[in-house]
Coordinates of C-alpha atoms and ligand atoms in Angstrom, one line a residue:
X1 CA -9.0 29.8 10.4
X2 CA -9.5 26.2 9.9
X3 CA -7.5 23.5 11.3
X4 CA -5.3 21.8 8.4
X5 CA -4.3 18.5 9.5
X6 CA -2.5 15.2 7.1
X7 CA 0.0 13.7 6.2
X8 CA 2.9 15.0 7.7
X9 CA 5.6 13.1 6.4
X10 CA 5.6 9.1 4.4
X11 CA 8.6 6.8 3.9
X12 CA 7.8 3.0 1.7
X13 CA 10.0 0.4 2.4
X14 CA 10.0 -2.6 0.5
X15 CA 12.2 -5.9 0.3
X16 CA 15.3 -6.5 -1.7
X17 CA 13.9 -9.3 -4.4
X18 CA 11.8 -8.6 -7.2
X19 CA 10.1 -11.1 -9.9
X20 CA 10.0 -10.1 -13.2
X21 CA 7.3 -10.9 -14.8
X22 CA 8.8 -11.9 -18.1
X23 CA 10.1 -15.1 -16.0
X24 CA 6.7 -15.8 -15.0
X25 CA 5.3 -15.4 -18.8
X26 CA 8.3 -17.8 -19.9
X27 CA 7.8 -20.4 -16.8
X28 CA 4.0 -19.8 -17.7
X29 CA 4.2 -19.4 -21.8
X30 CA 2.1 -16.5 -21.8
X31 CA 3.0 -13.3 -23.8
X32 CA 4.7 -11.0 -21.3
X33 CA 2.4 -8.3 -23.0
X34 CA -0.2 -9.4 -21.2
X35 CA 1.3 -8.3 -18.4
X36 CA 2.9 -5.1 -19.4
X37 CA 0.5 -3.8 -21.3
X38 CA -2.4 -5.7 -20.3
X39 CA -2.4 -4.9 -16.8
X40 CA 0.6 -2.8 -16.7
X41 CA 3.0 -4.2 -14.8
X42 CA 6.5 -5.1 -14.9
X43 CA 7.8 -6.9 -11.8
X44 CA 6.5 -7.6 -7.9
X45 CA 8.5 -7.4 -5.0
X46 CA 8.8 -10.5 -3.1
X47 CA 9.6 -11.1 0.3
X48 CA 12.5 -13.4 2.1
X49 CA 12.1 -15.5 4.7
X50 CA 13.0 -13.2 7.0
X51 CA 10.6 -10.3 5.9
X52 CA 7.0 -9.9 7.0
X53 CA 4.7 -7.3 8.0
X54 CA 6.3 -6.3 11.1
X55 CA 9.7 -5.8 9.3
X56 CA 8.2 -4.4 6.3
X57 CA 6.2 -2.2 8.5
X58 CA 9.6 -1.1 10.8
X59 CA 11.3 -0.8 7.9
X60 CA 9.7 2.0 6.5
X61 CA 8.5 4.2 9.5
X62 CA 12.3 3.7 10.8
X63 CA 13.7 7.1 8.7
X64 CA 10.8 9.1 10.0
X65 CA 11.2 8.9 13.6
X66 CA 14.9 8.7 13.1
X67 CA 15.0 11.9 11.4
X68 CA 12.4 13.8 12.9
X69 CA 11.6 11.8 16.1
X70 CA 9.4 10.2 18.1
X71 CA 7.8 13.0 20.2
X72 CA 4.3 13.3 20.5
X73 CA 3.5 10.0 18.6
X74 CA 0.7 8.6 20.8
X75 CA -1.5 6.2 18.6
X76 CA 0.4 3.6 16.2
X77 CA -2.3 2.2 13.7
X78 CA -1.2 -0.7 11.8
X79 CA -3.6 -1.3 8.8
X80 CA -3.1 -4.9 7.0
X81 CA -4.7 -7.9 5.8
X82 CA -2.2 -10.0 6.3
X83 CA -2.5 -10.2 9.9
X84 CA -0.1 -12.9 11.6
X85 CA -2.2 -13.3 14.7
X86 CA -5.5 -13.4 15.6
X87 CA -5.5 -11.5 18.8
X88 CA -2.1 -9.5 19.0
X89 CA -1.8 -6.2 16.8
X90 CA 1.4 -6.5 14.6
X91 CA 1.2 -2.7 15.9
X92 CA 2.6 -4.0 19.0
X93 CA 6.2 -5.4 17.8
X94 CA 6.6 -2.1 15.4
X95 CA 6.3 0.2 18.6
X96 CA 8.4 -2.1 20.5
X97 CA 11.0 -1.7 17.5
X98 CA 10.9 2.0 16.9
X99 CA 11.1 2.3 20.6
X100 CA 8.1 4.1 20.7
X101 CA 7.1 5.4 24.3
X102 CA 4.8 2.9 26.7
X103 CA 2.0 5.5 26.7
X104 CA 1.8 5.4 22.9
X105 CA -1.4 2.9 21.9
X106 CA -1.0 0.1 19.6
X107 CA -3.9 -0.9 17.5
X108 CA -4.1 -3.5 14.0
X109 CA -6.8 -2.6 11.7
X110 CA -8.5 -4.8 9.1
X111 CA -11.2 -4.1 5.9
X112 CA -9.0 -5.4 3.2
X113 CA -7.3 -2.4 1.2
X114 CA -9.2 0.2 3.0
X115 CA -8.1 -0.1 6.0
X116 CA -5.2 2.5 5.6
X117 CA -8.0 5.1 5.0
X118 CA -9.7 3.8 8.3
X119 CA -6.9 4.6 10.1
X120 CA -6.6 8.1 8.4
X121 CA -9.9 9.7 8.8
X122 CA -10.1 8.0 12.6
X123 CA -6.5 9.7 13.4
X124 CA -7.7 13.1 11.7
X125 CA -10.1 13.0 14.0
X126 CA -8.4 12.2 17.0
X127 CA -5.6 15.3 16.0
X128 CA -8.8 17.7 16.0
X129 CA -9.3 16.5 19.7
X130 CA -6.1 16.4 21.0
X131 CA -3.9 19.2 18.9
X132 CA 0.0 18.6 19.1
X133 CA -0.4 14.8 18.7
X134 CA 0.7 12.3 15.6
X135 CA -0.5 9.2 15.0
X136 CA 2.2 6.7 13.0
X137 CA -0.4 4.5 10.1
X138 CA 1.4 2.2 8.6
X139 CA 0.3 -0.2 5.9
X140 CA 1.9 -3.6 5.3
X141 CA 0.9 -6.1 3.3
X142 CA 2.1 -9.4 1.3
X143 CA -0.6 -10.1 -1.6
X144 CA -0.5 -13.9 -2.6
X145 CA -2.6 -15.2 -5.2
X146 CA -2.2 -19.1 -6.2
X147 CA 0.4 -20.2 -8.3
X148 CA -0.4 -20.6 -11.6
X149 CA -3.5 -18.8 -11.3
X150 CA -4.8 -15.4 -13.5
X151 CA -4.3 -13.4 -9.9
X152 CA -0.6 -14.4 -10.0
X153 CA 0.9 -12.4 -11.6
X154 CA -0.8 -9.8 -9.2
X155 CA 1.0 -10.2 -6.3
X156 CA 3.4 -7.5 -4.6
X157 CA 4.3 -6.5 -1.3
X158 CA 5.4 -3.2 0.6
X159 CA 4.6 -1.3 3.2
X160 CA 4.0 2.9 3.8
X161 CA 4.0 4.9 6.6
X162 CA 2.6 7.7 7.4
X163 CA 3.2 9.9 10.1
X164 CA -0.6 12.0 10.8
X165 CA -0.1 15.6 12.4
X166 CA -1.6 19.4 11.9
X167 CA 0.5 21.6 10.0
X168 CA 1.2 18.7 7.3
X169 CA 4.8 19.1 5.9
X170 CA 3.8 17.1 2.8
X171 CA -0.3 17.0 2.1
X172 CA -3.4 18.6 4.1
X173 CA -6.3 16.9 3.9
X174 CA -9.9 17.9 3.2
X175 CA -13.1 17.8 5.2
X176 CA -15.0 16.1 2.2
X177 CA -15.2 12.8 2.0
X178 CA -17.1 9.8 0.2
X179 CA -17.7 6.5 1.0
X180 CA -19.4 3.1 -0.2
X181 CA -19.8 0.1 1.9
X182 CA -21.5 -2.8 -0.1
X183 CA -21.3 -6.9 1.0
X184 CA -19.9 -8.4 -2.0
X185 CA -17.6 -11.2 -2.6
X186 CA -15.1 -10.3 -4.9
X187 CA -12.0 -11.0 -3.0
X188 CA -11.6 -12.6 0.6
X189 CA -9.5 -14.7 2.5
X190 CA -10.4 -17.4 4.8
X191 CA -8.5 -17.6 8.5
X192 CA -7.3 -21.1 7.1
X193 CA -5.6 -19.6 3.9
X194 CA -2.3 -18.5 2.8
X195 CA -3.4 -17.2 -0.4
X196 CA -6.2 -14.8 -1.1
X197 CA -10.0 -16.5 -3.1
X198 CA -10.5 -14.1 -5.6
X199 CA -13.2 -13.5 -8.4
X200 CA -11.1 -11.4 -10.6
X201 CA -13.3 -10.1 -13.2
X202 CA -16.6 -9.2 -10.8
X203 CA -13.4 -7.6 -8.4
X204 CA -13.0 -5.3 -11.2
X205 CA -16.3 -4.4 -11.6
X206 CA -17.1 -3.8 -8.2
X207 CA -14.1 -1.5 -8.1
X208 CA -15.6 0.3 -10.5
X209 CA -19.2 0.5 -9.0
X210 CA -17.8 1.4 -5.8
X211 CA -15.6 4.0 -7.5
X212 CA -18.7 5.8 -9.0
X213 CA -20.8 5.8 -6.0
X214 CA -18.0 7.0 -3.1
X215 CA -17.0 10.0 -5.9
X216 CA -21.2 10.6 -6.1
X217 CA -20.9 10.4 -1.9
X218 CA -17.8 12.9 -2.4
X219 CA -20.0 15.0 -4.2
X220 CA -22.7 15.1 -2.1
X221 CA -20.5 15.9 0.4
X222 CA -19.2 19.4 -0.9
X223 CA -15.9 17.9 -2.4
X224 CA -13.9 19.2 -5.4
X225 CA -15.0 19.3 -9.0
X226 CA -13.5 16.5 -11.2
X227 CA -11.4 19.7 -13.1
X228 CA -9.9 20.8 -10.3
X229 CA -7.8 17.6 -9.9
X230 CA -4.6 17.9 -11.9
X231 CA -3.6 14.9 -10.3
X232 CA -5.1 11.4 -9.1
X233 CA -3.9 8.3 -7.1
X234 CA -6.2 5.3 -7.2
X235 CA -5.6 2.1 -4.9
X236 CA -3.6 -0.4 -7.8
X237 CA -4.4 -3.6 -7.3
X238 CA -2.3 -3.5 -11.4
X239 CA -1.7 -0.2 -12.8
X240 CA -3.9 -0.7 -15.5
X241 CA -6.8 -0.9 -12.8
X242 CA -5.9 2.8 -12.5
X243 CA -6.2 3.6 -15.9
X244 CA -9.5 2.3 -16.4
X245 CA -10.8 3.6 -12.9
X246 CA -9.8 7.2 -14.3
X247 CA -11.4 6.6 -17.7
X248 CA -14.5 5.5 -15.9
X249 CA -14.4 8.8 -14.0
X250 CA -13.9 11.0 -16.5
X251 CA -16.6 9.4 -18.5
X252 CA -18.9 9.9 -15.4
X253 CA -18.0 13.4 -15.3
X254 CA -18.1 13.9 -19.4
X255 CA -14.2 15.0 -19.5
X256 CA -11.3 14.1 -21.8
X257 CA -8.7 11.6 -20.0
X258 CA -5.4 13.1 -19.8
X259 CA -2.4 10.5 -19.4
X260 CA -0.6 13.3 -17.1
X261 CA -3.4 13.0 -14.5
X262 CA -2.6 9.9 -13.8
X263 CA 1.1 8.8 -14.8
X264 CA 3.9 9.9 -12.1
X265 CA 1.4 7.9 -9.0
X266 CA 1.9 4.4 -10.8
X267 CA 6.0 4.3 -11.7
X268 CA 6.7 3.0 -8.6
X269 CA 3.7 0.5 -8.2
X270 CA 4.3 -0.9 -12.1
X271 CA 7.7 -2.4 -10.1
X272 CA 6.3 -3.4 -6.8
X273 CA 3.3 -4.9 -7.6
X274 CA 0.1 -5.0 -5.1
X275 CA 0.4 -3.9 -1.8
X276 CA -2.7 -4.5 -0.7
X277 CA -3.1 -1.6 2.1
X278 CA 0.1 0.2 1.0
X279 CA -1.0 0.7 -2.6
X280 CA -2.8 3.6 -2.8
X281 CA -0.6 5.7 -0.4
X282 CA 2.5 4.2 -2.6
X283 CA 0.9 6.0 -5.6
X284 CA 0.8 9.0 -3.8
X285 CA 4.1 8.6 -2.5
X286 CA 5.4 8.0 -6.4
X287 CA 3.9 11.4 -7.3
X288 CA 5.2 13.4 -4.6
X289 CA 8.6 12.2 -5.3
X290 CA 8.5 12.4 -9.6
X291 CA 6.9 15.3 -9.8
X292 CA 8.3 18.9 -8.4
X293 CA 5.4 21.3 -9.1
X294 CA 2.7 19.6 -7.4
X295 CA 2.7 23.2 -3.9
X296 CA -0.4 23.9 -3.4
X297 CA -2.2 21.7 -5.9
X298 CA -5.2 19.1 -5.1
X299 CA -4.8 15.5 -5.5
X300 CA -7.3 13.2 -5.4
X301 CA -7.2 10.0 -3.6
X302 CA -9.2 7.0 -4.0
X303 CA -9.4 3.8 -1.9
X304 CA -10.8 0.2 -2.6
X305 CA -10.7 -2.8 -0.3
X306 CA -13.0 -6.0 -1.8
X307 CA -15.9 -7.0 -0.1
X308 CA -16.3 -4.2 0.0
X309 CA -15.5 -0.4 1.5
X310 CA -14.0 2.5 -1.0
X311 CA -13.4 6.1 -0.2
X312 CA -13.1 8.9 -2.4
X313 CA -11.0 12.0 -0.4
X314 CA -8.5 14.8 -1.0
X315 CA -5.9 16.7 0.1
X316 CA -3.7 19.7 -0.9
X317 CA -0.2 19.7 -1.4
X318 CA 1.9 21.4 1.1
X319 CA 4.1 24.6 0.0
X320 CA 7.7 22.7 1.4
X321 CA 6.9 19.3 0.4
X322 CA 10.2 18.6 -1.5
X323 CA 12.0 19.4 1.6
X324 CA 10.6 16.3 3.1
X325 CA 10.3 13.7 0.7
X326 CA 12.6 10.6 1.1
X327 CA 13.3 10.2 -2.2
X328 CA 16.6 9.6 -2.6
X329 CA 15.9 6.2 0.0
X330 CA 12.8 5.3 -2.1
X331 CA 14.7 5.2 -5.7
X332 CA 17.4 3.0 -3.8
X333 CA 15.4 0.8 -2.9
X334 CA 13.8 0.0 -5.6
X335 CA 17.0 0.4 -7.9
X336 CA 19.1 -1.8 -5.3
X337 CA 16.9 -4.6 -5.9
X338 CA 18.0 -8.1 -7.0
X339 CA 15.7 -9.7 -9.5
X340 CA 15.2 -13.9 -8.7
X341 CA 15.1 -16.6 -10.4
X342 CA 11.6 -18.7 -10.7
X343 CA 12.9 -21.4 -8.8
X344 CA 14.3 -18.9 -6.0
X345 CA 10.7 -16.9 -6.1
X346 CA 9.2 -20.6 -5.5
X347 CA 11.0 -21.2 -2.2
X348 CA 10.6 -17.4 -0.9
X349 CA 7.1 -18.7 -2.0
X350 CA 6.5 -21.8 0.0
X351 CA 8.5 -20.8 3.1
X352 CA 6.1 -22.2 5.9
X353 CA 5.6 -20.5 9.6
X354 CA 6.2 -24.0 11.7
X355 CA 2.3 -24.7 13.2
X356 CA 3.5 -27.0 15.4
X357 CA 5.2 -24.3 17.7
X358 CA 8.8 -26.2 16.7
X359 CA 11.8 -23.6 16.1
X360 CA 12.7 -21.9 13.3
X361 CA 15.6 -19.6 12.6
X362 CA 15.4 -17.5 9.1
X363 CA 18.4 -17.1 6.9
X364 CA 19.7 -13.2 6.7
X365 CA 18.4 -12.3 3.4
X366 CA 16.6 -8.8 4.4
X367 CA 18.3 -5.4 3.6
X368 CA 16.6 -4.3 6.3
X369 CA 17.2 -2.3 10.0
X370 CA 14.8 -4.9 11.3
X371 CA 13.9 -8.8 10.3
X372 CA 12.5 -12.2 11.8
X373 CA 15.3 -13.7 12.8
X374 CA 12.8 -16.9 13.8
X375 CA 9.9 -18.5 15.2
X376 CA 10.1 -20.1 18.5
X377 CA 7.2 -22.0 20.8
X378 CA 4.7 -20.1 18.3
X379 CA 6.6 -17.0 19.0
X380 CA 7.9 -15.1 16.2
X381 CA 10.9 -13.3 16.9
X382 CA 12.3 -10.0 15.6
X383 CA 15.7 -8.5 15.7
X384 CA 17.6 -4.6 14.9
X385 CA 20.3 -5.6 12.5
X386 CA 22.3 -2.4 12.7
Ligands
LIG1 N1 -1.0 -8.1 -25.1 C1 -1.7 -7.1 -24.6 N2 -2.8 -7.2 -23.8 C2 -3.2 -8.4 -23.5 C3 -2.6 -9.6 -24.0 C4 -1.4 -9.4 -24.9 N3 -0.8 -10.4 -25.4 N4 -3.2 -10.7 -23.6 C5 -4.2 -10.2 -22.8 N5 -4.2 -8.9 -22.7 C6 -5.1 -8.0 -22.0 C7 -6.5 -8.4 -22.0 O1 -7.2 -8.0 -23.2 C8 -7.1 -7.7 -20.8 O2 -7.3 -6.4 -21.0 P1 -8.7 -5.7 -20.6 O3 -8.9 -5.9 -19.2 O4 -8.5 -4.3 -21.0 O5 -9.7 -6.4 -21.4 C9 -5.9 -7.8 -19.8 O6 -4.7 -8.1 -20.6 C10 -6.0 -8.9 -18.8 O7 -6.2 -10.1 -19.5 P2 -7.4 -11.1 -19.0 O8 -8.7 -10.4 -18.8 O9 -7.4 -12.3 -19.8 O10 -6.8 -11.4 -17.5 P3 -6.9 -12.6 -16.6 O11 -8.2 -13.3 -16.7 O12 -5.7 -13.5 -16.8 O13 -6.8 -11.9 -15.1 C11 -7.2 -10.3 -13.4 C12 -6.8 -10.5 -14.9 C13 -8.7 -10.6 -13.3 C14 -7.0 -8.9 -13.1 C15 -6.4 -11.2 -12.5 O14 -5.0 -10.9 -12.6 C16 -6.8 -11.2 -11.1 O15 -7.8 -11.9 -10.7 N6 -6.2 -10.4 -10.2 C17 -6.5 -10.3 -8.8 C18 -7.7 -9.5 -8.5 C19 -7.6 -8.0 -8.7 O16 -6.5 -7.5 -8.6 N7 -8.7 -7.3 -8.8 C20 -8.7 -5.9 -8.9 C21 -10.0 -5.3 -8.3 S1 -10.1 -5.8 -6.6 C22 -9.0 -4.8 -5.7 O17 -8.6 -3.8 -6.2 C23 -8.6 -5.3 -4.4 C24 -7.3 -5.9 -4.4 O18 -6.3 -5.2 -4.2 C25 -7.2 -7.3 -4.8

């Protein structure tokens, strides 16, 4: 019988303030259908002073060892862009904060979006070597674009984890696989910048080029038919990048779009915004958790990080999977959020990390189990709330 190895269980956390975008089309006097139907989204999540990666992170791989534990977890792989050091994994505080065991590795991962998908394949692998082990992936990332710039309105942040194991309690995932690595520069980000360079429209394109040749790859490689997909999950940089990466597919593959295919993986990601590594695995997280029929159906999965890498993959749905869903937490969340004001969004915006190594302690703004509490001597500083 062959192995079946995933996902066994994923939790999203994200923070408690959200932008609408309708203030940032009446600050910018642009028609807020741009954004809602233009590119399909409706707010981003913003993060407080206290919030970064390594909370973001914490925060949401907190209720999976807490409700099913921390045995066996011996690899943490933290997948991000928005690294906060240049030689320390962000990997590191998370397993201190879970209280995850000394023996357990800590490694940070970076290839833009992708890197997630990195971390997948290289744990799948390591679970076919050493059976009975679980490697925690999490991705965390805060997208920041210029102010006043088309990218914008683009911004998000969130983070997923994902706990790796045989037996999957939520999705098993395929052998087949498809890749495309092509140097490009669509979207990159300097060590001396806050905010992300971006050529939006070739970004686009690219997606789309590296789309078609990863599902061609995918092909090659034995994978599924486009028909046998009832549902797919793209990496949403927008939600309407989603839309038009299906309709290119489905053109590809001479089929009829169906809205269904696609719909249930962007309701959560329309009201979060970009997440950067997180995105693609928050879709997937948004269709396990609106729809109910998806046992033992094949979802497709694809995953774009600029500059570029993009995978196309698969996985099954597992037969109990509405057992283990978080659900519940992940509507909260989101419907507990409080919206700001452009001004407020502003100073969450500016916020600077001291350079100078002088001290800094961070209001209590986060919802969280775990937040910066402040930088000290170039040492940032994280604390368990309750
Ligand atoms: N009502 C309805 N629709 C409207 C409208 C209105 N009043 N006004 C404009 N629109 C539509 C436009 O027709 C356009 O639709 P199409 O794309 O179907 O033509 C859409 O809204 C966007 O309008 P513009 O093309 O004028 O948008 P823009 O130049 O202001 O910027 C963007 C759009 C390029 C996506 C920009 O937001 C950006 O650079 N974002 C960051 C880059 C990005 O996300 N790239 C995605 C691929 S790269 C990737 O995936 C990695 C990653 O995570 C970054």
């Amino acid at each position: 019988m062959t192995q079946s190895i995933g996902i066994d269980l994923l939790s999203f956390y994200i923070p408690q303030y959200y932008l609408d975008l309708g203030v940032l089309a009446e600050r910018n006097n642009i028609d807020v259908n741009k954004f809602h139907r233009g590119i399909g989204q409706e707010q981003m999540a913003i993060p407080p002073h206290d919030e970064d990666i390594v909370t973001l992170a914490a925060n949401a791989a907190y209720p999976i060892v807490e409700q099913y534990g921390r045995d066996n977890i011996d690899t943490v792989l933290f997948a991000t862009e928005t690294g906060i050091d240049q030689s320390k994994a962000a990997a590191i505080y998370v397993h201190k904060l879970l209280d995850l065991p000394a023996n357990c590795r800590a490694v940070e991962l970076k290839q833009a979006c992708y890197s997630a998908t990195a971390a997948i394949q290289m744990a799948l692998g390591y679970i076919a070597r050493h059976p009975g082990k679980k490697v925690l992936v999490i991705a965390s990332d805060i997208s920041r674009y210029d102010l006043d710039s088309p990218a914008e309105a683009t911004q998000g942040c969130g983070a997923v984890a994902m706990l790796i194991a045989e037996n999957p309690r939520m999705i098993a995932l395929d052998l087949a696989t498809g890749t495309h690595t092509e140097d490009v520069m669509d979207f990159w980000r300097p060590n001396y910048r806050k905010t992300a360079l971006v050529d939006g429209k070739f970004s686009t394109q690219m997606y789309l080029r590296a789309l078609e040749h990863a599902w061609q790859d995918y092909q090659d490689n034995g994978g599924h038919a486009y028909s046998d997909f009832t549902h797919y999950c793209y990496h949403l940089p927008f939600s309407k990048m989603g839309i038009k990466a299906h309709q290119h597919l489905a053109r590809i593959n001479e089929q009829e779009v169906q809205e269904s295919d696609t719909d249930a993986g962007m309701i959560y990601n329309r009201v979060i915004g970009n997440s950067y590594t997180a995105s693609l695995y928050l879709s997937l997280i948004s269709l396990l958790d609106n729809r109910d029929d998806l046992a033992g159906q094949p979802v497709a999965l694809f995953s774009y990080g600029s500059g570029c890498v993009a995978e196309f993959f698969s996985g099954v749905v597992s037969d109990d999977y509405l057992e283990h869903r978080f659900r519940t937490r992940h509507q909260r969340l989101i419907s507990e959020r409080e919206a700001l004001d452009y001004d407020t969004y502003l100073e969450y915006w500016h916020h600077p990390d001291p350079t100078d190594g002088s001290s800094v302690t961070n209001p209590t703004c986060n919802r969280g189990t775990f937040r910066l509490a402040g930088i000290d001597g170039h040492k940032r500083q994280y604390t368990r709330c309750c």
